[in-house]
Amino acid sequence: MKIGITCYPVYGGSGVVATELGKALALRGHSVHFIAYSIPFRLGHIQENIFFHEVEVNAYPLFEYPPYTLNLTSKLVDVVKHEELDILHMHYAIPHATSGDLAKRILADSGIHIPIVTTLHGTDITIVGRDPSFAPVVNYSINQSDGVTAVSEFLKEETLSICDITADIEVIPNFIDTTRFRPLMKDHFKQAICPNGETLLVHVSNFRPVKRTTDVVEIFNRLVQEGYGVKLFLVGDGPDRAPAEHLARELGVIDDVRFLGKQEPVEELLSIADIFLMPSGSETFGLAALEAMACGVPVVASDIGGLPELVIDGETGLLCPLGDIDAFTEKTRLLIEDEELRLKMSQAGRQRAVDTFETNMIVPLYEAYYERVMESVATGIL
Ligand code: GMT
């Protein structure tokens, strides 16, 4: 197949999933064309059957707000026509599904019928979909897609309850390359970071308020005050980095916290971690938690959204009520004290990642879904 993929190319879960999907599809012999305003950060080296088409956004003086949706539409039309794509896969509803729909209509005038698949990731529904200034466009763009997928059962149900949706939604969960994300031997690194056998806690996110990164610092502080030997890695960057740093300083724990910024080889950091903290206020799937599980790190997370579909409470991690710092501290303490439990959860998390979310198991679901959508669009036309 010749597949076009549009996503947000910067740091963020939807861009990671879209890029990893494209890479996996290319490895399976498809031609994959990424269409975005910059090269997706997870793409790495361009392979033989991976292509990138940059959406140029022009700075015409009249456009105080450059109409990116239209620039993207024009680029989609151009790429579908000239590369003879079979299908377009848009990740994140706004504005990608909207541009996809407009491109489909423009192309239909030249007799080209391009099927559009939209994958819903999370905030496109839980935040943007709820916003009255976007809602009619979100609803329309999803309903006009030829196929719609969501990354968890939770997101499917949320979409049906928040939005006005007539389209069927297929749940295809996120996935992980468990050959890349696996426990790596990094004893020297661990020894350098935790010279006195401290327990290493880690949090990876884009530091948006929804990730509640300052809760991580609060939890860490409580454990330090209780006398536990702990260290904290904060991986990523975003608006809450400065408040988290400020809080760590104010609480006097900054010397045991490392702000590592955006890191690509995150599996190397996860490999020396003992416990992963995800106190998010909203999470439709929790890809960062899956990365931790694949690397054998037990997860302590909020009992919200799609997280209970991923983290099996008491088996691959521990779930806590949203915003309950006491519960997070207690569950983390439990894992620090009980090494046997930590090891059991580490193995169970890794096993769950391999058995249920491995790339090679999930990507064929997308291929089969593309085939179904292409067939239904073709029969609708004939
Ligand atoms: O919030 C983020 O991390 C970014 C956001 C996105 O859409 O780029 O992530 C969402 O999609 C990820 C990939 O499907 C999911 O793993 C995240 O749970 C989801 N984030 C939220 O729902 C807040």
Coordinates of C-alpha atoms and ligand atoms in Angstrom, one line a residue:
M1 CA 0.0 0.0 0.0
K2 CA 1.0 3.6 -0.4
I3 CA 0.0 5.3 2.8
G4 CA 0.1 9.0 3.8
I5 CA 0.4 9.8 7.5
T6 CA -0.1 13.2 9.0
C7 CA 0.7 14.0 12.7
Y8 CA 2.0 16.6 15.0
P9 CA 5.7 16.0 14.5
V10 CA 6.9 17.5 17.8
Y11 CA 7.2 16.0 21.2
G12 CA 4.0 14.2 22.2
G13 CA 2.3 10.8 22.3
S14 CA 0.2 11.1 19.1
G15 CA 3.3 12.0 17.0
V16 CA 5.3 9.1 18.5
V17 CA 2.5 6.6 17.7
A18 CA 2.0 7.9 14.2
T19 CA 5.8 7.8 13.5
E20 CA 6.3 4.4 15.0
L21 CA 3.4 3.1 13.0
G22 CA 4.8 4.5 9.7
K23 CA 8.2 3.0 10.4
A24 CA 6.7 -0.4 11.2
L25 CA 4.5 -0.2 8.0
A26 CA 7.5 0.6 6.0
L27 CA 9.4 -2.4 7.4
R28 CA 6.4 -4.5 6.3
G29 CA 6.9 -3.3 2.7
H30 CA 4.5 -0.4 2.4
S31 CA 5.5 3.0 1.1
V32 CA 4.9 5.5 3.8
H33 CA 4.6 9.3 3.1
F34 CA 4.8 11.5 6.2
I35 CA 3.1 14.9 5.5
A36 CA 3.7 17.4 8.3
Y37 CA 5.3 20.8 9.0
S38 CA 8.6 19.3 10.1
I39 CA 10.2 15.8 10.2
P40 CA 8.6 13.8 13.0
F41 CA 11.2 13.7 15.8
R42 CA 11.0 9.9 16.2
L43 CA 11.6 9.3 12.5
G44 CA 15.4 9.0 12.6
H45 CA 17.0 7.9 9.3
I46 CA 14.8 8.1 6.2
Q47 CA 14.6 4.5 4.9
E48 CA 14.1 3.4 1.3
N49 CA 10.3 3.4 1.4
I50 CA 9.8 6.3 3.8
F51 CA 9.2 9.7 2.4
F52 CA 8.7 13.2 4.0
H53 CA 6.7 16.0 2.5
E54 CA 7.0 19.3 4.3
V55 CA 3.9 21.5 4.6
E56 CA 5.1 25.1 4.0
V57 CA 3.2 27.7 5.9
N58 CA 3.5 31.1 4.1
A59 CA 3.9 34.3 6.0
Y60 CA 1.7 36.5 3.8
P61 CA 1.3 39.8 5.8
L62 CA -2.5 39.7 5.7
F63 CA -2.5 36.4 7.5
E64 CA -2.1 37.4 11.1
Y65 CA -3.0 33.7 11.8
P66 CA -1.5 31.6 9.0
P67 CA -4.2 29.2 7.7
Y68 CA -2.2 26.0 8.4
T69 CA -5.2 23.8 7.9
L70 CA -5.4 25.0 4.3
N71 CA -1.7 24.7 3.6
L72 CA -1.9 21.1 4.9
T73 CA -4.9 20.4 2.7
S74 CA -3.1 21.7 -0.4
K75 CA -0.1 19.5 0.4
L76 CA -2.3 16.5 1.0
V77 CA -4.0 17.0 -2.4
D78 CA -0.6 17.3 -4.1
V79 CA 0.9 14.2 -2.5
V80 CA -2.1 12.0 -3.0
K81 CA -2.2 13.0 -6.7
H82 CA 1.5 12.8 -7.5
E83 CA 2.5 9.8 -5.3
E84 CA -0.8 8.0 -6.1
L85 CA -1.5 7.2 -2.4
D86 CA -4.1 4.5 -1.5
I87 CA -5.1 5.9 1.9
L88 CA -4.5 8.9 4.2
H89 CA -4.1 8.3 7.9
M90 CA -4.7 11.4 10.0
H91 CA -3.5 11.4 13.7
Y92 CA -5.3 13.8 16.0
A93 CA -8.7 15.2 15.0
I94 CA -7.9 18.9 14.7
P95 CA -7.0 20.1 12.2
H96 CA -5.7 16.9 10.6
A97 CA -9.0 15.1 10.0
T98 CA -10.5 18.4 8.8
S99 CA -7.7 18.9 6.2
G100 CA -8.1 15.3 5.2
D101 CA -11.8 15.7 4.6
L102 CA -11.3 18.9 2.5
A103 CA -8.5 17.2 0.5
K104 CA -10.8 14.2 -0.1
R105 CA -13.5 16.5 -1.5
I106 CA -11.0 18.5 -3.7
L107 CA -9.6 15.2 -5.1
A108 CA -13.0 13.8 -5.8
D109 CA -13.5 16.6 -8.4
S110 CA -10.6 15.0 -10.3
G111 CA -12.1 11.5 -9.9
I112 CA -9.7 10.5 -7.2
H113 CA -11.4 8.8 -4.2
I114 CA -8.9 8.8 -1.3
P115 CA -10.1 7.0 1.9
I116 CA -9.4 8.9 5.1
V117 CA -8.7 7.2 8.4
T118 CA -8.6 9.3 11.6
T119 CA -7.0 8.1 14.8
L120 CA -8.2 9.8 18.0
H121 CA -5.5 10.1 20.6
G122 CA -6.8 11.9 23.6
T123 CA -6.7 15.7 24.1
D124 CA -8.2 16.1 20.6
I125 CA -11.4 14.8 22.3
T126 CA -11.0 15.4 26.0
I127 CA -9.9 19.0 25.7
V128 CA -10.4 20.2 22.1
G129 CA -13.6 18.2 21.5
R130 CA -15.2 19.7 24.6
D131 CA -14.3 23.3 23.5
P132 CA -17.4 24.9 22.0
S133 CA -15.2 26.9 19.7
F134 CA -14.0 23.7 18.0
A135 CA -16.8 21.2 18.7
P136 CA -18.8 21.4 15.5
V137 CA -15.6 21.0 13.4
V138 CA -14.4 18.1 15.5
N139 CA -17.8 16.3 15.2
Y140 CA -18.0 17.0 11.5
S141 CA -14.4 16.0 10.7
I142 CA -14.7 12.7 12.6
N143 CA -18.1 11.8 11.1
Q144 CA -16.7 12.5 7.6
S145 CA -13.7 10.2 8.0
D146 CA -14.1 6.8 6.3
G147 CA -12.6 5.1 9.3
V148 CA -12.1 6.2 12.9
T149 CA -9.9 4.5 15.5
A150 CA -9.3 5.3 19.1
V151 CA -6.4 4.2 21.2
S152 CA -8.4 2.8 24.1
E153 CA -11.9 1.7 25.0
F154 CA -12.0 4.6 27.4
L155 CA -11.4 7.1 24.6
K156 CA -14.0 5.4 22.4
E157 CA -16.6 5.8 25.2
E158 CA -15.5 9.4 25.9
T159 CA -15.7 10.3 22.3
L160 CA -19.2 8.9 22.1
S161 CA -20.3 10.8 25.2
I162 CA -18.6 14.1 24.6
C163 CA -19.0 14.4 20.8
D164 CA -21.9 14.0 18.5
I165 CA -20.6 11.0 16.6
T166 CA -22.4 8.9 14.0
A167 CA -19.2 7.1 12.7
D168 CA -18.2 3.7 14.1
I169 CA -15.1 3.7 16.2
E170 CA -12.6 0.9 16.1
V171 CA -10.3 0.5 19.2
I172 CA -6.7 -0.2 18.2
P173 CA -4.4 0.2 21.2
N174 CA -1.0 1.8 21.1
F175 CA 2.0 -0.5 20.8
I176 CA 5.7 -0.8 21.6
D177 CA 8.8 -2.2 20.1
T178 CA 9.8 -4.5 22.9
T179 CA 13.2 -5.2 21.3
R180 CA 14.1 -1.6 21.6
F181 CA 12.3 -1.0 24.9
R182 CA 13.7 -3.7 27.1
P183 CA 15.7 -3.9 30.3
L184 CA 19.3 -3.0 29.4
M185 CA 22.3 -3.8 31.5
K186 CA 23.4 -0.4 32.8
D187 CA 25.0 -1.3 36.1
H188 CA 27.7 1.4 35.9
F189 CA 25.2 4.1 35.1
K190 CA 22.9 3.0 38.0
Q191 CA 25.9 3.0 40.4
A192 CA 26.9 6.5 39.3
I193 CA 23.4 7.9 39.8
C194 CA 22.5 5.9 43.0
P195 CA 26.0 5.3 44.6
N196 CA 24.4 4.3 48.0
G197 CA 21.9 1.9 46.6
E198 CA 19.1 4.6 46.5
T199 CA 15.8 3.8 44.8
L200 CA 15.4 5.7 41.5
L201 CA 12.0 7.1 40.7
V202 CA 11.3 8.4 37.2
H203 CA 8.7 10.5 35.4
V204 CA 8.6 11.0 31.7
S205 CA 6.2 13.5 30.1
N206 CA 5.8 16.7 28.2
F207 CA 5.3 18.6 31.5
R208 CA 1.9 20.0 30.6
P209 CA -0.3 20.7 33.6
V210 CA -2.4 17.6 32.8
K211 CA 0.7 15.5 33.7
R212 CA 0.8 16.9 37.3
T213 CA 4.6 16.9 37.3
T214 CA 4.6 19.0 40.5
D215 CA 2.7 16.1 42.2
V216 CA 5.8 13.9 41.4
V217 CA 8.0 16.4 43.2
E218 CA 5.6 16.4 46.2
I219 CA 5.6 12.6 46.4
F220 CA 9.3 12.5 46.2
N221 CA 9.7 15.1 48.9
R222 CA 7.5 13.2 51.3
L223 CA 9.6 10.1 50.8
V224 CA 12.8 12.1 51.4
Q225 CA 11.3 13.5 54.6
E226 CA 10.4 10.0 55.7
G227 CA 14.1 9.1 55.4
Y228 CA 14.0 6.9 52.3
G229 CA 17.1 6.9 50.1
V230 CA 15.6 8.0 46.8
K231 CA 16.6 9.8 43.6
L232 CA 14.3 11.3 41.0
F233 CA 14.7 11.6 37.2
L234 CA 12.4 14.1 35.5
V235 CA 12.6 13.5 31.8
G236 CA 11.0 15.8 29.2
D237 CA 10.2 19.5 29.0
G238 CA 7.2 21.7 28.9
P239 CA 5.3 24.4 30.8
D240 CA 5.5 22.8 34.2
R241 CA 9.3 22.3 34.2
A242 CA 10.0 25.6 35.8
P243 CA 7.3 25.2 38.5
A244 CA 8.6 21.7 39.3
E245 CA 12.2 23.0 39.6
H246 CA 11.0 25.8 41.8
L247 CA 9.1 23.5 44.0
A248 CA 12.0 21.0 44.3
R249 CA 14.2 24.0 45.3
E250 CA 11.7 25.3 47.8
L251 CA 11.3 21.9 49.4
G252 CA 15.1 21.4 49.6
V253 CA 15.2 18.2 47.5
I254 CA 16.7 19.7 44.3
D255 CA 20.1 18.0 44.8
D256 CA 18.4 14.6 44.5
V257 CA 16.4 15.5 41.4
R258 CA 17.8 15.5 37.9
F259 CA 15.9 17.5 35.2
L260 CA 17.1 15.7 32.1
G261 CA 15.1 17.5 29.4
K262 CA 13.9 15.8 26.2
Q263 CA 15.7 12.5 25.8
E264 CA 15.5 10.2 22.8
P265 CA 17.2 7.0 24.2
V266 CA 14.6 7.0 27.0
E267 CA 15.0 3.2 27.3
E268 CA 18.5 3.7 28.7
L269 CA 17.1 5.9 31.5
L270 CA 14.2 3.5 32.2
S271 CA 16.5 0.6 32.4
I272 CA 18.1 1.9 35.6
A273 CA 14.8 3.1 37.1
D274 CA 13.0 1.3 39.9
I275 CA 9.6 2.9 39.9
F276 CA 7.7 5.0 37.2
L277 CA 5.4 7.7 38.4
M278 CA 2.4 8.9 36.3
P279 CA 0.0 11.0 38.4
S280 CA -1.7 12.4 35.3
G281 CA -5.1 14.1 35.5
S282 CA -6.1 12.7 32.1
E283 CA -4.6 9.9 30.1
T284 CA -6.4 8.1 27.3
F285 CA -3.7 5.4 27.0
G286 CA -0.4 6.4 28.7
L287 CA 2.3 5.5 26.2
A288 CA 5.1 6.6 28.5
A289 CA 3.8 4.0 31.1
L290 CA 3.9 1.3 28.4
E291 CA 7.5 2.2 27.6
A292 CA 8.3 1.9 31.3
M293 CA 6.5 -1.5 31.6
A294 CA 8.4 -2.8 28.5
C295 CA 11.7 -1.8 30.3
G296 CA 10.5 -3.7 33.4
V297 CA 9.7 -0.7 35.5
P298 CA 6.6 -1.0 37.8
V299 CA 4.2 1.9 37.3
V300 CA 2.4 3.9 40.0
A301 CA -0.3 5.8 38.2
S302 CA -3.7 7.6 38.5
D303 CA -6.7 5.3 38.3
I304 CA -8.2 7.3 35.5
G305 CA -8.9 7.3 31.7
G306 CA -7.3 4.4 29.8
L307 CA -4.7 3.7 32.4
P308 CA -6.6 0.8 34.0
E309 CA -6.7 -0.9 30.6
L310 CA -2.9 -0.8 30.5
V311 CA -1.7 -1.0 34.1
I312 CA -3.2 -4.0 35.9
D313 CA -3.6 -2.8 39.5
G314 CA -1.6 -5.0 41.8
E315 CA 0.0 -7.0 39.0
T316 CA 2.0 -4.6 36.7
G317 CA 1.8 -1.6 38.9
L318 CA -0.4 0.2 41.4
L319 CA -3.2 2.7 40.8
C320 CA -4.1 5.6 43.0
P321 CA -7.1 8.0 43.1
L322 CA -6.4 11.1 41.0
G323 CA -4.5 13.8 42.9
D324 CA -4.2 11.7 46.1
I325 CA -0.6 12.5 47.1
D326 CA -1.0 10.4 50.2
A327 CA -2.0 7.3 48.2
F328 CA 0.8 7.9 45.7
T329 CA 3.3 8.2 48.5
E330 CA 2.0 5.1 50.2
K331 CA 2.0 2.9 47.1
T332 CA 5.5 4.1 46.1
R333 CA 6.7 3.4 49.6
L334 CA 5.3 -0.1 49.4
L335 CA 7.3 -0.7 46.3
I336 CA 10.5 0.8 47.8
E337 CA 10.2 -1.5 50.8
D338 CA 9.2 -4.7 49.1
E339 CA 11.9 -5.6 46.6
E340 CA 10.2 -9.0 45.9
L341 CA 6.9 -7.2 44.9
R342 CA 8.9 -4.8 42.7
L343 CA 10.6 -7.6 40.9
K344 CA 7.3 -9.5 40.4
M345 CA 5.6 -6.4 39.0
S346 CA 8.7 -5.6 36.8
Q347 CA 8.5 -9.0 35.2
A348 CA 4.7 -8.9 34.9
G349 CA 4.8 -5.5 33.2
R350 CA 7.4 -6.6 30.8
Q351 CA 5.4 -9.7 30.0
R352 CA 2.2 -7.7 29.5
A353 CA 4.0 -5.3 27.1
V354 CA 5.4 -8.3 25.1
D355 CA 2.1 -10.4 25.1
T356 CA -0.4 -7.6 24.5
F357 CA 1.2 -4.5 23.0
E358 CA 4.1 -5.6 20.9
T359 CA 4.3 -3.7 17.5
N360 CA 4.1 -6.9 15.5
M361 CA 0.8 -7.7 17.0
I362 CA -0.9 -4.3 16.7
V363 CA 0.4 -3.0 13.3
P364 CA -1.4 -5.9 11.4
L365 CA -4.6 -4.6 13.0
Y366 CA -4.1 -1.2 11.2
E367 CA -3.3 -3.0 7.9
A368 CA -6.5 -5.0 8.1
Y369 CA -8.4 -1.9 9.0
Y370 CA -7.0 0.0 6.1
E371 CA -8.0 -2.8 3.8
R372 CA -11.6 -2.8 5.1
V373 CA -11.9 1.0 4.8
M374 CA -10.4 1.0 1.3
E375 CA -12.8 -1.8 0.2
S376 CA -15.9 0.0 1.7
V377 CA -14.9 3.3 0.0
A378 CA -14.3 1.5 -3.3
T379 CA -17.7 -0.3 -3.2
G380 CA -19.4 2.9 -2.2
I381 CA -18.1 4.5 -5.4
L382 CA -18.8 1.7 -7.9
Ligands
GMT1 O1 -0.7 14.4 26.3 C1 0.2 13.9 25.6 O2 1.2 13.2 26.1 C2 0.2 14.1 24.2 C3 -1.1 13.5 23.6 C4 -1.1 13.6 22.1 O3 -2.2 13.5 21.7 O4 -0.1 13.9 21.5 O5 -1.1 12.1 24.1 C5 -2.3 11.4 24.0 O6 -2.0 10.4 23.1 C6 -1.1 9.4 23.5 C7 -0.8 8.5 22.3 O7 -2.0 7.9 21.8 C8 -1.6 8.7 24.7 O8 -0.7 7.7 25.1 C9 -1.8 9.7 25.8 O9 -2.4 9.0 26.9 C10 -2.7 10.8 25.4 N1 -2.7 11.9 26.4 C11 -3.8 12.3 27.1 O10 -4.8 11.7 27.0 C12 -3.5 13.4 28.0

